[in-house]
Amino acid sequence: MTSNLYFISALLALVGGALSFYFYSVYRGFISYRHWWMPHFCEVDLATCTSIVDSKYGRILGTSNALTGTVFMLCYAYTLAGVPMGWVTPVLPLYLGIFTILIAVYLIYGLIRLRVTCPVCIIVHTLNGIIFLIQI
């Protein structure tokens, strides 16, 4: 994979992290779900999106997946950007990508099972899938 693809993947991971942070902030009431910088199709639906956080699918590691995802995506972006700089071995982002796909399958199953359509969740899972596909 070229350096440019690693940096593009890192930027996509940062976008995913920003969306996770937005989701968590709306859920916790730190910010409103409507902002000029958030496209309307990405906005958190307070009636449906936040309902998943309170389910068993919303807390894999004991804390909100959105909070865990924010931290993870920042670390993921760092590892992706670190490969071309020689800070990180190329296999680490690939392993993290496999991990994201496995977690995404479980979380998407949860969305389907709960019949929740959450645009932010779908976009973040799609970004993770794109990042993984770029790596293989």
Short mmCIF file of C-alpha atoms in Angstrom, two decimals:
data_model
loop_
_atom_site.label_atom_id
_atom_site.label_comp_id
_atom_site.label_asym_id
_atom_site.label_seq_id
_atom_site.Cartn_x
_atom_site.Cartn_y
_atom_site.Cartn_z
CA MET A 1 0.00 0.00 0.00
CA THR A 2 1.34 3.44 -0.88
CA SER A 3 1.94 6.25 1.59
CA ASN A 4 -0.96 8.22 0.13
CA LEU A 5 -3.38 5.36 0.78
CA TYR A 6 -2.23 5.12 4.39
CA PHE A 7 -2.81 8.85 4.86
CA ILE A 8 -6.23 8.68 3.16
CA SER A 9 -7.13 5.77 5.43
CA ALA A 10 -5.94 7.76 8.45
CA LEU A 11 -8.15 10.69 7.41
CA LEU A 12 -11.13 8.36 7.04
CA ALA A 13 -10.43 7.00 10.53
CA LEU A 14 -10.34 10.56 11.88
CA VAL A 15 -13.72 11.23 10.28
CA GLY A 16 -15.05 8.05 11.91
CA GLY A 17 -13.64 9.17 15.24
CA ALA A 18 -15.21 12.61 14.87
CA LEU A 19 -18.59 11.03 14.10
CA SER A 20 -18.26 8.73 17.12
CA PHE A 21 -17.42 11.74 19.29
CA TYR A 22 -20.43 13.62 17.90
CA PHE A 23 -22.70 10.63 18.65
CA TYR A 24 -21.36 10.31 22.19
CA SER A 25 -21.63 14.05 22.83
CA VAL A 26 -25.26 14.15 21.65
CA TYR A 27 -26.12 11.07 23.72
CA ARG A 28 -24.59 12.57 26.86
CA GLY A 29 -26.26 15.92 26.22
CA PHE A 30 -23.00 17.83 25.79
CA ILE A 31 -24.08 19.20 22.42
CA SER A 32 -27.26 19.47 20.38
CA TYR A 33 -27.80 17.03 17.53
CA ARG A 34 -28.23 19.90 15.06
CA HIS A 35 -25.19 21.85 13.96
CA TRP A 36 -24.32 23.73 10.80
CA TRP A 37 -21.26 21.51 10.30
CA MET A 38 -23.20 18.23 10.45
CA PRO A 39 -25.01 17.24 7.24
CA HIS A 40 -28.67 16.48 7.93
CA PHE A 41 -28.37 12.89 6.70
CA CYS A 42 -25.71 12.28 9.39
CA GLU A 43 -27.62 13.75 12.31
CA VAL A 44 -28.32 11.56 15.31
CA ASP A 45 -32.01 10.74 15.60
CA LEU A 46 -32.70 11.12 19.31
CA ALA A 47 -35.61 8.68 19.17
CA THR A 48 -33.80 5.78 17.50
CA CYS A 49 -30.03 6.25 17.41
CA THR A 50 -29.55 6.77 21.11
CA SER A 51 -31.73 3.77 21.95
CA ILE A 52 -28.96 1.42 20.86
CA VAL A 53 -26.56 2.84 23.46
CA ASP A 54 -28.79 1.58 26.27
CA SER A 55 -29.01 -1.93 24.81
CA LYS A 56 -26.57 -4.80 25.28
CA TYR A 57 -25.16 -3.98 21.83
CA GLY A 58 -24.27 -0.44 22.89
CA ARG A 59 -21.66 -1.29 25.51
CA ILE A 60 -19.20 -3.98 24.50
CA LEU A 61 -16.39 -3.00 26.87
CA GLY A 62 -18.60 -1.68 29.67
CA THR A 63 -18.62 1.87 28.37
CA SER A 64 -20.49 3.42 25.46
CA ASN A 65 -19.32 2.07 22.10
CA ALA A 66 -19.30 5.65 20.84
CA LEU A 67 -16.76 6.67 23.48
CA THR A 68 -14.67 3.54 22.96
CA GLY A 69 -14.96 4.04 19.20
CA THR A 70 -13.75 7.63 19.45
CA VAL A 71 -10.58 6.58 21.26
CA PHE A 72 -10.10 3.54 19.02
CA MET A 73 -10.49 5.52 15.80
CA LEU A 74 -7.90 8.07 16.94
CA CYS A 75 -5.46 5.24 17.69
CA TYR A 76 -6.35 3.59 14.38
CA ALA A 77 -5.66 6.85 12.53
CA TYR A 78 -2.30 7.15 14.30
CA THR A 79 -1.28 3.61 13.33
CA LEU A 80 -2.35 4.15 9.73
CA ALA A 81 -0.47 7.46 9.45
CA GLY A 82 2.50 5.97 11.31
CA VAL A 83 3.22 3.22 8.79
CA PRO A 84 4.67 5.44 6.02
CA MET A 85 6.70 7.30 8.64
CA GLY A 86 8.19 4.07 9.92
CA TRP A 87 6.66 4.41 13.39
CA VAL A 88 4.38 1.40 13.05
CA THR A 89 4.75 -1.98 11.37
CA PRO A 90 2.29 -2.39 8.45
CA VAL A 91 0.71 -5.48 9.97
CA LEU A 92 -0.70 -3.61 13.01
CA PRO A 93 -3.26 -1.52 11.08
CA LEU A 94 -4.30 -4.66 9.22
CA TYR A 95 -4.97 -6.48 12.50
CA LEU A 96 -6.89 -3.46 13.77
CA GLY A 97 -8.88 -3.51 10.53
CA ILE A 98 -9.79 -7.17 11.02
CA PHE A 99 -10.86 -6.33 14.57
CA THR A 100 -13.09 -3.48 13.33
CA ILE A 101 -14.78 -5.76 10.81
CA LEU A 102 -15.50 -8.41 13.45
CA ILE A 103 -16.92 -5.83 15.85
CA ALA A 104 -18.91 -4.19 13.02
CA VAL A 105 -20.59 -7.49 12.15
CA TYR A 106 -21.79 -7.81 15.75
CA LEU A 107 -22.91 -4.18 15.95
CA ILE A 108 -24.72 -4.30 12.61
CA TYR A 109 -26.45 -7.47 13.81
CA GLY A 110 -27.53 -5.46 16.87
CA LEU A 111 -28.89 -2.65 14.69
CA ILE A 112 -30.87 -5.16 12.63
CA ARG A 113 -32.11 -7.05 15.68
CA LEU A 114 -33.26 -3.85 17.40
CA ARG A 115 -34.64 -2.47 14.11
CA VAL A 116 -32.66 0.74 14.53
CA THR A 117 -31.54 2.81 11.56
CA CYS A 118 -28.74 5.02 12.83
CA PRO A 119 -27.05 7.05 10.07
CA VAL A 120 -23.95 7.78 12.17
CA CYS A 121 -23.50 4.09 13.00
CA ILE A 122 -23.93 3.06 9.36
CA ILE A 123 -21.47 5.70 8.15
CA VAL A 124 -18.81 4.74 10.72
CA HIS A 125 -19.18 1.03 9.87
CA THR A 126 -18.94 1.90 6.17
CA LEU A 127 -15.78 3.95 6.78
CA ASN A 128 -14.25 1.03 8.67
CA GLY A 129 -15.11 -1.28 5.78
CA ILE A 130 -13.55 1.10 3.25
CA ILE A 131 -10.38 1.45 5.35
CA PHE A 132 -10.12 -2.33 5.59
CA LEU A 133 -10.65 -2.80 1.85
CA ILE A 134 -7.96 -0.22 1.09
CA GLN A 135 -5.52 -2.22 3.23
CA ILE A 136 -6.05 -5.62 1.63
#
